[in-house]
PDB file of C-alpha atoms in Angstrom:
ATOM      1  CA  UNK K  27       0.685  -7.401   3.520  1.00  0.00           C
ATOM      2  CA  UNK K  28       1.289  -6.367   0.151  1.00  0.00           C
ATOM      3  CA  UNK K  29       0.072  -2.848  -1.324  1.00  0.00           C
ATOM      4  CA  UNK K  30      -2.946  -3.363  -3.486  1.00  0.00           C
ATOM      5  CA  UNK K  31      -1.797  -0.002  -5.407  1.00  0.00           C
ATOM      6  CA  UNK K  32       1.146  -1.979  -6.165  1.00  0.00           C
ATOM      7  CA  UNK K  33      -0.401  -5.287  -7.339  1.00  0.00           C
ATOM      8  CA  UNK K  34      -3.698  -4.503  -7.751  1.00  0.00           C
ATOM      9  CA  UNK K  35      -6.725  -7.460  -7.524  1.00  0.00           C
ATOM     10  CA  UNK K  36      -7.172 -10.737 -10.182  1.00  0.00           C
ATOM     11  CA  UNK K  37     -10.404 -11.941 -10.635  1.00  0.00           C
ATOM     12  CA  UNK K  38     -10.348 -15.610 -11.336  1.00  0.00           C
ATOM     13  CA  UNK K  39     -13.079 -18.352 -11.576  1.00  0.00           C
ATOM     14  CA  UNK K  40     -12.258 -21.244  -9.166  1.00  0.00           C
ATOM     15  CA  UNK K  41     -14.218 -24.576  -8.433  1.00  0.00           C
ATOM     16  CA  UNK K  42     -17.476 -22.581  -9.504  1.00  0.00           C
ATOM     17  CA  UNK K  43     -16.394 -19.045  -7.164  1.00  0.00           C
ATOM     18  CA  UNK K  44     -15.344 -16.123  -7.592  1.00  0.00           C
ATOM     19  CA  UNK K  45     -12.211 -15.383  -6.113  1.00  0.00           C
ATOM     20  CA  UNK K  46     -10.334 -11.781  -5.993  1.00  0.00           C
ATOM     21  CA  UNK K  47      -6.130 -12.588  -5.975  1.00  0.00           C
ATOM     22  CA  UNK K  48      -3.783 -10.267  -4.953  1.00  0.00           C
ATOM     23  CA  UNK K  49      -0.211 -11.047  -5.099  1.00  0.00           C
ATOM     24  CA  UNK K  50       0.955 -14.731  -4.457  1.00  0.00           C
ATOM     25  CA  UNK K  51      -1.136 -17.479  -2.325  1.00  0.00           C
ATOM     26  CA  UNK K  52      -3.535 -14.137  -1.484  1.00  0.00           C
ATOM     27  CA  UNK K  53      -7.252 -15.130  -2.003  1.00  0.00           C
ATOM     28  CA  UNK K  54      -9.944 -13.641  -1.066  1.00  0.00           C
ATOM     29  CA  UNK K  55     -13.897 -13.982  -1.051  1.00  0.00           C
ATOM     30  CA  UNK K  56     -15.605 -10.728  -2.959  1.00  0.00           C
ATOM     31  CA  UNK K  57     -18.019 -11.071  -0.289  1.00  0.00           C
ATOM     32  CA  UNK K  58     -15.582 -10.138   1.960  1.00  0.00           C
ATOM     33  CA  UNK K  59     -14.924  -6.814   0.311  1.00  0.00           C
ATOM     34  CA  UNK K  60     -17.232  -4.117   0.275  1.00  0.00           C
ATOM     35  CA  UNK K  61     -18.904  -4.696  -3.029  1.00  0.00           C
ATOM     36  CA  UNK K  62     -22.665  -4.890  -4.212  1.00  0.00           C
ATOM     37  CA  UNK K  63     -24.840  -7.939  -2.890  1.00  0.00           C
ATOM     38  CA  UNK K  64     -25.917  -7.739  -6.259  1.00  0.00           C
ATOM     39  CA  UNK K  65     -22.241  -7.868  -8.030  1.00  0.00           C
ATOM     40  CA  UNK K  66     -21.030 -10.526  -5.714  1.00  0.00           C
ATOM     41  CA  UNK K  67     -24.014 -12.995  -6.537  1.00  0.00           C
ATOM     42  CA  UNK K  68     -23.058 -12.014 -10.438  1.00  0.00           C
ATOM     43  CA  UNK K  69     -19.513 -13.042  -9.825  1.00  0.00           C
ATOM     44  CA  UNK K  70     -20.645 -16.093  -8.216  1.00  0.00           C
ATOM     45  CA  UNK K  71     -22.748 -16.794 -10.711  1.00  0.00           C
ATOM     46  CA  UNK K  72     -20.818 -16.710 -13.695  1.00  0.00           C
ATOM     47  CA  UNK K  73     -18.164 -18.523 -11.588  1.00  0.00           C
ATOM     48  CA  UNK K  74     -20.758 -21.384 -11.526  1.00  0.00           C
ATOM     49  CA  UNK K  75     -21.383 -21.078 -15.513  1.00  0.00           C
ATOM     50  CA  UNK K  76     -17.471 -21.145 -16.144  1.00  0.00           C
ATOM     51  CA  UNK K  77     -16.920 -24.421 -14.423  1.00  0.00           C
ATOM     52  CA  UNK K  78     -20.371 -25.674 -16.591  1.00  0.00           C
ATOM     53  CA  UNK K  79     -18.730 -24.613 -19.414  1.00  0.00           C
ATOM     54  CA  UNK K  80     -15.126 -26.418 -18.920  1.00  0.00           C
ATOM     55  CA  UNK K  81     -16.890 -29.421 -17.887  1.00  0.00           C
ATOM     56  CA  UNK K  82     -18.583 -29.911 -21.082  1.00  0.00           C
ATOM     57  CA  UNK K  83     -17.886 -29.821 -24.641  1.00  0.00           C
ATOM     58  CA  UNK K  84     -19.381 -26.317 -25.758  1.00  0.00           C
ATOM     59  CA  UNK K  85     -19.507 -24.615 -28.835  1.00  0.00           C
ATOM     60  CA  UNK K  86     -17.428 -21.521 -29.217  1.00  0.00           C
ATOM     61  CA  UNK K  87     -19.869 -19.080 -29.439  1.00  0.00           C
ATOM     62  CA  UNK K  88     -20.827 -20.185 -25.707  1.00  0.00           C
ATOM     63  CA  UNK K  89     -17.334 -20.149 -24.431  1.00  0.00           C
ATOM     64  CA  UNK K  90     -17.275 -16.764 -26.315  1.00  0.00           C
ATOM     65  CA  UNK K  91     -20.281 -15.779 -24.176  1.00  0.00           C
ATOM     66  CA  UNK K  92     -19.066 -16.678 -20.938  1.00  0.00           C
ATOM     67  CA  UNK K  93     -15.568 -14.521 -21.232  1.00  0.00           C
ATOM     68  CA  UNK K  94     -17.481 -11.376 -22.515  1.00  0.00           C
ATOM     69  CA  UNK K  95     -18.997 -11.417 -19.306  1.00  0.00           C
ATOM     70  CA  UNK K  96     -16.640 -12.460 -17.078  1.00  0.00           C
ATOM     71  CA  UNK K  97     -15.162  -9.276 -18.395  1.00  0.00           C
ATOM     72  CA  UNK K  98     -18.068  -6.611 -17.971  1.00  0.00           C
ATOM     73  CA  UNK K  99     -18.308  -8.221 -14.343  1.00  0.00           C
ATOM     74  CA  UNK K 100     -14.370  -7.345 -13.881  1.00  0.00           C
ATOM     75  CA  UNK K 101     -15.079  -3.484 -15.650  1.00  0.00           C
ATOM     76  CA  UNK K 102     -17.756  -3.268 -12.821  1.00  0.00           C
ATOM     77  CA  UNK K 103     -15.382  -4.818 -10.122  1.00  0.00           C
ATOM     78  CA  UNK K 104     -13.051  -2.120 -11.114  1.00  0.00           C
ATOM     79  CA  UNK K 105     -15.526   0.763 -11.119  1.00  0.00           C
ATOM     80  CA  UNK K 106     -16.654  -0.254  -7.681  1.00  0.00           C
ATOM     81  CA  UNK K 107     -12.860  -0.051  -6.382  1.00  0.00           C
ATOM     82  CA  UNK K 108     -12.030   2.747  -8.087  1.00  0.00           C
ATOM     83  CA  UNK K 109      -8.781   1.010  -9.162  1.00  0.00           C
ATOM     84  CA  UNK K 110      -7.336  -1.495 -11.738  1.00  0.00           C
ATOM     85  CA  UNK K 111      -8.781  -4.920 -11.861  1.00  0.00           C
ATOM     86  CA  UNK K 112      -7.023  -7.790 -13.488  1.00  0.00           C
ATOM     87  CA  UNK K 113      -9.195  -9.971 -15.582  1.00  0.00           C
ATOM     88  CA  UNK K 114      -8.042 -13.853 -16.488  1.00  0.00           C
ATOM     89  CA  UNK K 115     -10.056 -15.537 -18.921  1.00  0.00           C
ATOM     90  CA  UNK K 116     -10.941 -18.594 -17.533  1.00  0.00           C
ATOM     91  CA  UNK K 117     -10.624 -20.452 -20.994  1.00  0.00           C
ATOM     92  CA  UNK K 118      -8.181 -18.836 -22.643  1.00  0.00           C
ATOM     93  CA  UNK K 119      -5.954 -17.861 -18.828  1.00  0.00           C
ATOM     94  CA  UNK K 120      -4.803 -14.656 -20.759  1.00  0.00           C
ATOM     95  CA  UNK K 121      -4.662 -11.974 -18.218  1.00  0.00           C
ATOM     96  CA  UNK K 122      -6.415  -8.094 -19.230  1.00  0.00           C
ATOM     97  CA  UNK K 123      -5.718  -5.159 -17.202  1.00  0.00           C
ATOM     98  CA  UNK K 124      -9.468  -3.489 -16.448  1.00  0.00           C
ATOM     99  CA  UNK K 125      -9.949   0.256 -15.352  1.00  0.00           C
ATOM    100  CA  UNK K 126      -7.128   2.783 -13.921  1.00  0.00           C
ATOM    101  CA  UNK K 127      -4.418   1.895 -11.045  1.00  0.00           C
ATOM    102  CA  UNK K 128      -6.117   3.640  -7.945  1.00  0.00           C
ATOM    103  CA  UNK K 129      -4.810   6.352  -6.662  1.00  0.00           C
ATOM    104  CA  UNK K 130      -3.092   7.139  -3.420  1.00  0.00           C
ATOM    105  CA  UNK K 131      -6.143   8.527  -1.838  1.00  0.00           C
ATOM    106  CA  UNK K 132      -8.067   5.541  -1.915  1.00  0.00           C
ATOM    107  CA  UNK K 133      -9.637   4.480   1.832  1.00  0.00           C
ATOM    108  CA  UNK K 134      -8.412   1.520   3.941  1.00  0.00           C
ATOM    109  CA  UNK K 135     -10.117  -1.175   3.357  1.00  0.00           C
ATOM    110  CA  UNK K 136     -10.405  -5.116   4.483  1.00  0.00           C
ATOM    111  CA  UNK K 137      -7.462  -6.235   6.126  1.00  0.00           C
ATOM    112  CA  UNK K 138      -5.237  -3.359   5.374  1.00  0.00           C
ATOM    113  CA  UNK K 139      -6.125  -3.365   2.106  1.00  0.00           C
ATOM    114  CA  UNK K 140      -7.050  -0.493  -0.434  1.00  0.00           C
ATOM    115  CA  UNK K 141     -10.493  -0.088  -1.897  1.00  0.00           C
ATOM    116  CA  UNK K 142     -12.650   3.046  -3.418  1.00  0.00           C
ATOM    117  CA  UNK K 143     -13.197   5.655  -1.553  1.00  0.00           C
ATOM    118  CA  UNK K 144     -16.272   5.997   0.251  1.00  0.00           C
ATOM    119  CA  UNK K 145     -18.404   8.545  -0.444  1.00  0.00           C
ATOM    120  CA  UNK K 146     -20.623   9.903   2.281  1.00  0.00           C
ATOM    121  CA  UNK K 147     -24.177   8.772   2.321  1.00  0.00           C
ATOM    122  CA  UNK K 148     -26.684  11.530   1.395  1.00  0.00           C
ATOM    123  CA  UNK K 149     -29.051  11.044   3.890  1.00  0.00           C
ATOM    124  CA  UNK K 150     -31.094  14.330   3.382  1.00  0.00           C
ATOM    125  CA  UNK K 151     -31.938  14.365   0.076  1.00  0.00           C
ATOM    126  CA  UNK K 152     -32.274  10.503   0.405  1.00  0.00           C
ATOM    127  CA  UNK K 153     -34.984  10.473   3.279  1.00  0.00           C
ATOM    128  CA  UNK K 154     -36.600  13.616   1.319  1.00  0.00           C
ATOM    129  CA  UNK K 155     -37.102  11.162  -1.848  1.00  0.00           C
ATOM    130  CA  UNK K 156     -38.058   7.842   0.422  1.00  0.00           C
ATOM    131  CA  UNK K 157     -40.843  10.218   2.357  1.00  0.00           C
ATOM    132  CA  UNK K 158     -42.060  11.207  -0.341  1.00  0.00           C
ATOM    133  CA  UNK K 159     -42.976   8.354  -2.026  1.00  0.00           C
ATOM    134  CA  UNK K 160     -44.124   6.636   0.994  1.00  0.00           C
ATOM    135  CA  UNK K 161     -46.410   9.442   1.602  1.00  0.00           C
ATOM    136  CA  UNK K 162     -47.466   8.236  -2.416  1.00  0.00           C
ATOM    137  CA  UNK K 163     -47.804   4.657  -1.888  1.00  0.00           C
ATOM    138  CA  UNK K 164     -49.721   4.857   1.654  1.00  0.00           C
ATOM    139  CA  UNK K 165     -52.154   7.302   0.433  1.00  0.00           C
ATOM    140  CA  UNK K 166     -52.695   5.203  -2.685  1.00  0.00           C
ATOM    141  CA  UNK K 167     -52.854   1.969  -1.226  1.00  0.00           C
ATOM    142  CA  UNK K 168     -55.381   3.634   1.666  1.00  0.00           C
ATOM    143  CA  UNK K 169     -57.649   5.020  -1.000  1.00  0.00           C
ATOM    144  CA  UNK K 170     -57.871   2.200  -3.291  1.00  0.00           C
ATOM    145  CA  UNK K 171     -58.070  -0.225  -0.368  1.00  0.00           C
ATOM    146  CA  UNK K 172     -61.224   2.140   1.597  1.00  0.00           C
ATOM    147  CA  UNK K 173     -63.079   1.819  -2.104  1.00  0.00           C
ATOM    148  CA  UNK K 174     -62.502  -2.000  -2.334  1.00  0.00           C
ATOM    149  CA  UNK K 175     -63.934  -2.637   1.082  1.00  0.00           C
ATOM    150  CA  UNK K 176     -66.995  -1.097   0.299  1.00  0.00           C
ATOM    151  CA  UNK K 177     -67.590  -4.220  -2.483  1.00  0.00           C
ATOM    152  CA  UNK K 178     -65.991  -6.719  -0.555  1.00  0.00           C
ATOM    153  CA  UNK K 179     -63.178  -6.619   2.318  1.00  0.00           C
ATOM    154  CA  UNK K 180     -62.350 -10.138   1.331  1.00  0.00           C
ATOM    155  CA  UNK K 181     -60.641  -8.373  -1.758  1.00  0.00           C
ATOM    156  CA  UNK K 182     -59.280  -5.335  -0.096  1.00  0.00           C
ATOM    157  CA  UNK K 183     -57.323  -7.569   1.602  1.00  0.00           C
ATOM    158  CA  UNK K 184     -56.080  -9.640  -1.145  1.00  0.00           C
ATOM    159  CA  UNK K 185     -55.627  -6.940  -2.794  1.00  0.00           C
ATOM    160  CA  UNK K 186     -53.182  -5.297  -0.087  1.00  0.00           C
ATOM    161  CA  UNK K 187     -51.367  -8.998   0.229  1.00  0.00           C
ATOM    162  CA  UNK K 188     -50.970  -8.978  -3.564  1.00  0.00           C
ATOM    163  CA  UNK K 189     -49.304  -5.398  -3.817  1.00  0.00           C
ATOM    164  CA  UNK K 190     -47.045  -5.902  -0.784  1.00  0.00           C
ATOM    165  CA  UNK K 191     -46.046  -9.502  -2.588  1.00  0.00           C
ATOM    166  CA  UNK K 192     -45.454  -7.698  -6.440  1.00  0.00           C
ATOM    167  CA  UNK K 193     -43.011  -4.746  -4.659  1.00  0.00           C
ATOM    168  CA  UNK K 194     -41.133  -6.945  -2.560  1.00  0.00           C
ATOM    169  CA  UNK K 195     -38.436  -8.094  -5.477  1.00  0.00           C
ATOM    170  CA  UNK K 196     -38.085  -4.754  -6.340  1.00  0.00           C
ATOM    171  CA  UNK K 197     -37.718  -3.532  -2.966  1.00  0.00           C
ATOM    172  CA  UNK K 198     -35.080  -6.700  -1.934  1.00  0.00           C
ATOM    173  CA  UNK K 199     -32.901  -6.061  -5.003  1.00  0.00           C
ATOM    174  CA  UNK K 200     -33.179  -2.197  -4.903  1.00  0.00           C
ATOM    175  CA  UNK K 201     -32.061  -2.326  -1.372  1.00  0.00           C
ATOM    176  CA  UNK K 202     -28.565  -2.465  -1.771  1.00  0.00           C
ATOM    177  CA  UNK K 203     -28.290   0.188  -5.342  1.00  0.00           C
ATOM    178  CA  UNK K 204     -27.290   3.925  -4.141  1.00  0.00           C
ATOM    179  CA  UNK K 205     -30.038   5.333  -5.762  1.00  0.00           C
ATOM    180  CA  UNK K 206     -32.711   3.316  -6.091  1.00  0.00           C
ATOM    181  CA  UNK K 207     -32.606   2.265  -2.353  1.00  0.00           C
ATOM    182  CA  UNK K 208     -34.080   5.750  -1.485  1.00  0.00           C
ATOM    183  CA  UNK K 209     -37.248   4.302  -3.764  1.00  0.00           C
ATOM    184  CA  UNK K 210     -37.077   1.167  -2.235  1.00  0.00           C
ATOM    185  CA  UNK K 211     -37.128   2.032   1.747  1.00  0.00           C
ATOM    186  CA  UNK K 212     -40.295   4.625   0.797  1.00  0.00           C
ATOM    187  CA  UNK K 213     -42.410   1.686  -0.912  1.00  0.00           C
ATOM    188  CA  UNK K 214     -41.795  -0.382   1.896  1.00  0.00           C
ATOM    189  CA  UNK K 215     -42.579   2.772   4.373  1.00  0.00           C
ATOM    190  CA  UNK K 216     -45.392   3.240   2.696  1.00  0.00           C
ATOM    191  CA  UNK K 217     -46.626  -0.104   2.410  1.00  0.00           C
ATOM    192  CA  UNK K 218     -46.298  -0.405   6.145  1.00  0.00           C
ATOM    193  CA  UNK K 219     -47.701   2.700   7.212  1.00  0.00           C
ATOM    194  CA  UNK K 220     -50.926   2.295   4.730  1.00  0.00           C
ATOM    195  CA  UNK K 221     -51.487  -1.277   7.096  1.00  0.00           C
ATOM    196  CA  UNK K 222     -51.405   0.443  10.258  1.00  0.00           C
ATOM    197  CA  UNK K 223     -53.550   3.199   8.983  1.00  0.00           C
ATOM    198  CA  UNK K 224     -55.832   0.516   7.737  1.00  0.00           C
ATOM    199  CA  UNK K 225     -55.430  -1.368  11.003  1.00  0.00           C
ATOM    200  CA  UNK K 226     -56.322   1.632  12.962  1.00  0.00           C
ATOM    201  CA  UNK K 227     -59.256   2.082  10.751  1.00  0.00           C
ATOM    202  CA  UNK K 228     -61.007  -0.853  11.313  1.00  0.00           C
ATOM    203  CA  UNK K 229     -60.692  -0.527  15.180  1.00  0.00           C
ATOM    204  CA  UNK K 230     -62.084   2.799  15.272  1.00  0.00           C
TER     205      UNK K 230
END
């Protein structure tokens, strides 16, 4: 197993995926890594565009296009490792060397390998921020949901379907970012708590 300090990881497009190298016949799937759902579709996806691209006759600006982001996808690759990233142009096959080597610290990762290290999760002031804004969005949705079924609960309903339905991207891709996921987990507490409130309301 060869020292990923040493030769650090390639990204290359291949067959429309996104494939991480590391030294010779070494491929791997960035799924396989721990990386951002997010990132990984991104890589994916601009895999898929690259093959688009060499399959047809495109203008330069759009070939242009595709290896600017090919590289801000490889600057995030190597922010997420904490380590040095190397970038090959799919059109061009010149090879760029993204980010810092990583440093002997770095964890253990897949397979031996090195990766970032990882930081510990800060559940405390996390659960503070999702309980808080749980305690926001059930007492909202409650509220405006009691004042709607006075008109109509035909509409207090759909209005309840139609709030759980418009927070439900945010709360899928929000899932997965360190921050944001606090947000997401107490909007979808909260959603879920104002139902059985409401629930419980209606039976007694």
């Amino acid at each position: 197993m060869m020292d990923a300090r040493e030769t650090g990881w390639e990204l290359h497009a291949r067959s429309g995926r996104a494939v991480l190298v590391r030294g010779v016949g070494r491929e791997v799937d960035p799924a396989r890594l721990r990386l951002p759902g997010s990132l990984v579709a991104a890589l994916h996806e601009w895999a898929h565009v690259v093959e688009t691209v060499q399959a047809e006759e495109t203008a330069d600006t759009t070939a242009e296009l595709v290896s600017r982001r090919g590289r801000q996808l490889a600057m995030r690759l190597a922010a997420e490792t904490g380590g040095q990233i190397g970038y090959v142009d799919p059109l061009s096959g010149e090879l760029d060397r993204i980010g810092r080597p990583r440093s002997a610290h770095a964890m253990r990762g897949w397979r031996g390998g090195t990766i970032a290290p990882v930081q510990p999760t800060p559940w405390g002031p996390g659960l503070v921020i999702s309980a808080i804004i749980g305690a926001i969005v059930a007492v909202t949705l409650v509220v405006v949901t009691l004042g709607l079924a006075d008109v109509s609960g035909i509409l207090a309903a759909v209005v309840n379907i139609a709030v759980a339905a418009g927070f439900a991207p945010s709360i899928w891709l929000g899932r997965s970012v360190p921050v944001w996921r606090w947000a997401a987990y107490g909007t979808a507490a909260g959603i879920v708590a104002a139902w059985i409130a409401l629930l419980l309301s209606l039976l007694g």
